[in-house]
Amino acid sequence: MPLELFKHPFKIMGGPAEIQIYLDDRINTPQPHFELAVKEAQRLEKKYSRYRDDSVTTTINNSAGNRQGTRVDEETAGLLNYAQIAWEQSDGLFDITSGVLRKAWDFKSVKLPDQAIISTLLNFVGWNKLSWNTPLLYLPKGMEIDFGGVVKEYAADAIATLLRNNGIHHGLVDLAGDISIIGPHPNDKPWKIGIRNPANPVEAIASIDAYEGGIASSGNYERFIIVNNKRYCHILNPKTGWPQQGVGGVSVHASTCLVAGTATTTAMLLGIKDGKEWLRASQFKHLILKE
Amino acid sequence: MNLPDDKKYNKPSALAALTASALALPALQTQAATAPVDNIVSYRYSSYMEDDAKDSEVASGSTKRYDIDIQQFRISAPVGKSFSVSFDALTEKMSGASPMGTQAGADGQPQLVMSGASISENRDDVTASITHYGEKMSTGFTAGQSSENDYEANYFGIDWEWEFNQKNSAFQIAYSQSDDEITPTDAVLFGRVQRANKETQTINLGLSQVLSKNSLIQYGLGFSEDSGYLSDPYKIDDARPSSRTRYTAIMRYRHFYKESNGALHFDYRYYNDDWDITSHTFNFAWHKNVSGKIQLIPSFRYYSQTEANFYEPYKAAGNTNPYYSSDYRLSPYGAISAGLQFIHKFKHFSYTAKFERYESDKKYSFEKVAVENPGLVSYTLITVGFDFIF
């Protein structure tokens, strides 16, 4: 019998997730692979959740203001190195210190935040304000870091790599729309990844053919408030404290899901015209849709 | 936010720079592929319970028919990167009575002559197999032995499978052979054959084809030749030809329905032999994933066969045909069965429980049956078991 497709839906990081793998069930069973995958997702959720007292994120944030800084493990160092490159490559738009702006924005309310509060909070935002010298991170008092913009994408890639290292050659990992391809279908056909229609997020407006790499999508439909007919989404510019209008949704297909996620966030913040140009100039395969 | 207009995003390096940094992360390091290590240990216990024969249909002997307790054990493990070995053991404990023959009742309808209820027998079966999985072809070799106090079968088989068309198609060919020896109990006392042999050779051809991402079809042709002593020594006057040629054609279809998260399995089997028995089997099963861990499988099977050319409901006085049998398995009948299986996956375990009810009757037959064999069996089968993967 040819390889068979096995699917395993589960919940992780507050959203639905699914692993799809092909294997030869005469020699193998999918269950151990699924367990391995879920364990890896849970490990990363636990390690980087800002809601947990024992997470690396909380430890780092609790160290803010400590002159000695805090020493981080190899994996966290890798993510911080990545965050630095992402900040540089996005001209400061992709910034893992922008999480404190959440204190001003309440996406459950119907009113805009006070500019005075935003201005105050902006003093505590900016990758350039902290000091990162592997493996020591010094975070000024009042600042926070948040791996929320990287960890789900990284987890998708980490699981795909893990399964590949375990002999799975065909499959994909989907963590709430952050997708990492293990390998194409056994007949060497690409996966068809549906792209959400920003105007009606339950339907697909297009699809991306992917043989490898990762796909990430961002949209103004994910979390937002509407005030005076203007939509304010949850992706905030670390320089202004405000979201950028113009982009309804953006999907990027890149070498990894992590890289694709950085590109979609950056494009959302650049707006439709600049975003398009940046994606093109940066050589990302992308689909960007107007608001 | 607006970046200055003169700022040019002339950065062909963004993708490369981000990728280089991402690929340096420890969890994204590719290692040499290692052979998966998946050992499976399975155990099944089944209780097979035939309905008792009706008093009105039994001329003599016990009305209590067979109950069989079946225990199955299996271990399967990969060896190296491309071999897999498995070992199967089965032990059955049978008790009850079986039909020895038929005779005409007062109303002209056949009645069963049953054995006494004292039959209690064991059957043990062991099978070992090894399979080599190559890039495009797999080769398997199986050998086994089945033994009872009055019966022994030794068999072996070899099979090949080629995958082609980018693994969307596969062709299978299998050959097997079985050498059986029967040494009936109380042979001298009842004038039974004392020792007899039978040989069976079978060739199966199969073709499976992936039709789409969610569907698969498989076709198969089988050819089998029995020769030697093919009669049942425990049945009165049973005399069958010393050879039998059997043909089968199968079709299996699988379709996964994404919206209902379940797979339909439909199987059809056609059978014909040179004793003039033709049969049709239709099997439907719905493999419903209730959750990631629970699967429910309702199934339904329909079966109908015609009679062998030497079959008679009972031996008529003037029957001079050299061959004769009143075995219900050679009689015309139909059967239906319905089952429900439950599978629960929990960590390294998978537990299963299955209930099946089977009924055979002349009224289920495709073709009209004038006289029903009173020996037709109906049974209930309950199976429980587990798989442990480590």
XYZ file of C-alpha atoms in Angstrom, chain B residues 25-172:
148
model
C 18.054 28.093 16.072
C 18.719 24.788 17.816
C 15.304 23.245 17.186
C 15.629 23.876 13.452
C 18.778 21.796 13.056
C 18.376 18.972 10.617
C 19.858 15.674 11.707
C 20.521 12.573 9.708
C 17.309 10.628 9.368
C 17.121 7.741 11.765
C 15.034 4.643 11.321
C 11.799 4.947 13.232
C 11.560 2.586 16.137
C 8.042 1.406 16.492
C 7.434 -1.855 18.240
C 3.864 -3.016 18.507
C 2.457 -5.587 20.850
C -1.180 -6.522 20.343
C -3.551 -8.775 22.168
C -7.132 -9.718 21.279
C -9.625 -11.892 23.056
C -12.709 -12.981 21.116
C -15.732 -14.898 22.170
C -17.538 -16.569 19.277
C -20.945 -17.945 20.249
C -23.123 -19.858 17.810
C -26.840 -19.888 18.439
C -28.125 -23.267 19.575
C -29.830 -25.446 16.991
C -33.628 -25.529 17.182
C -35.040 -28.661 18.844
C -37.442 -29.118 15.971
C -34.555 -29.250 13.484
C -32.419 -31.757 15.381
C -33.086 -35.440 14.839
C -30.478 -36.641 17.345
C -27.568 -35.389 19.404
C -26.986 -32.121 21.212
C -28.583 -28.804 20.211
C -25.658 -26.901 21.714
C -23.454 -25.641 18.924
C -19.942 -24.240 18.977
C -18.592 -21.675 21.367
C -15.026 -20.657 20.657
C -12.702 -18.635 22.868
C -9.953 -17.095 20.784
C -6.814 -15.414 22.032
C -4.475 -13.677 19.630
C -1.088 -12.221 20.338
C 1.073 -10.266 17.942
C 4.417 -8.559 18.145
C 5.849 -6.544 15.319
C 9.101 -4.638 15.236
C 11.322 -2.934 12.692
C 14.806 -4.364 12.309
C 17.367 -1.957 10.986
C 16.181 0.617 8.495
C 14.350 -1.546 6.031
C 13.162 -4.739 7.661
C 10.169 -5.476 9.777
C 9.463 -8.737 11.532
C 6.305 -9.955 13.151
C 5.199 -12.948 15.100
C 1.596 -14.026 15.565
C 0.216 -16.633 17.902
C -3.372 -17.740 18.193
C -5.009 -20.219 20.467
C -8.615 -21.317 20.219
C -10.666 -23.397 22.568
C -13.762 -24.894 20.944
C -16.618 -26.547 22.789
C -20.046 -27.711 21.756
C -21.416 -29.971 19.080
C -21.314 -29.872 15.324
C -23.646 -31.271 12.664
C -22.615 -34.781 11.548
C -25.198 -35.008 8.835
C -28.820 -34.677 7.949
C -31.790 -36.951 7.470
C -35.292 -36.457 6.220
C -37.786 -35.535 8.914
C -41.412 -36.691 9.049
C -42.452 -33.600 7.064
C -39.830 -34.228 4.399
C -37.693 -31.356 5.666
C -34.076 -32.149 6.537
C -33.138 -32.571 10.179
C -29.715 -32.400 11.754
C -27.837 -35.329 13.142
C -25.671 -33.620 15.745
C -22.610 -34.941 17.524
C -22.729 -35.296 21.295
C -21.890 -32.151 23.246
C -18.607 -33.623 24.446
C -16.398 -32.055 21.762
C -13.758 -29.866 23.293
C -10.786 -29.021 21.183
C -7.860 -26.682 20.977
C -6.268 -25.164 17.957
C -2.938 -23.378 18.059
C -1.546 -21.337 15.246
C 1.836 -19.658 15.030
C 3.027 -17.476 12.161
C 6.253 -15.578 11.636
C 6.905 -13.108 8.889
C 9.658 -10.857 7.701
C 9.297 -8.006 5.248
C 11.959 -6.052 3.454
C 10.964 -2.521 2.459
C 12.968 -1.300 -0.461
C 12.723 2.049 -2.192
C 10.128 0.836 -4.696
C 9.544 -2.771 -3.776
C 8.796 -4.677 -0.643
C 9.206 -8.405 -0.240
C 7.624 -10.477 2.478
C 8.031 -14.041 3.575
C 5.623 -15.785 5.938
C 5.625 -19.251 7.426
C 3.351 -20.838 9.965
C 1.801 -23.873 11.468
C -1.681 -24.620 12.711
C -2.297 -27.657 14.876
C -5.205 -29.465 16.460
C -5.297 -32.957 17.922
C -6.601 -34.299 14.600
C -5.308 -31.743 12.126
C -2.046 -30.122 11.209
C -1.355 -27.515 8.559
C 2.020 -26.149 7.550
C 2.101 -23.164 5.288
C 4.344 -20.553 3.806
C 3.872 -17.590 1.565
C 5.885 -15.033 -0.327
C 4.668 -11.670 -1.541
C 5.994 -8.713 -3.456
C 4.716 -5.204 -3.817
C 5.957 -2.625 -6.323
C 5.121 1.005 -5.982
C 5.193 3.172 -9.064
C 3.651 6.290 -10.561
C 5.216 8.323 -7.722
C 3.810 5.902 -5.159
C 0.267 6.536 -6.371
C 0.004 3.016 -7.690
C 1.085 -0.307 -6.338
C 1.064 -3.794 -7.751
C 1.037 -6.847 -5.499
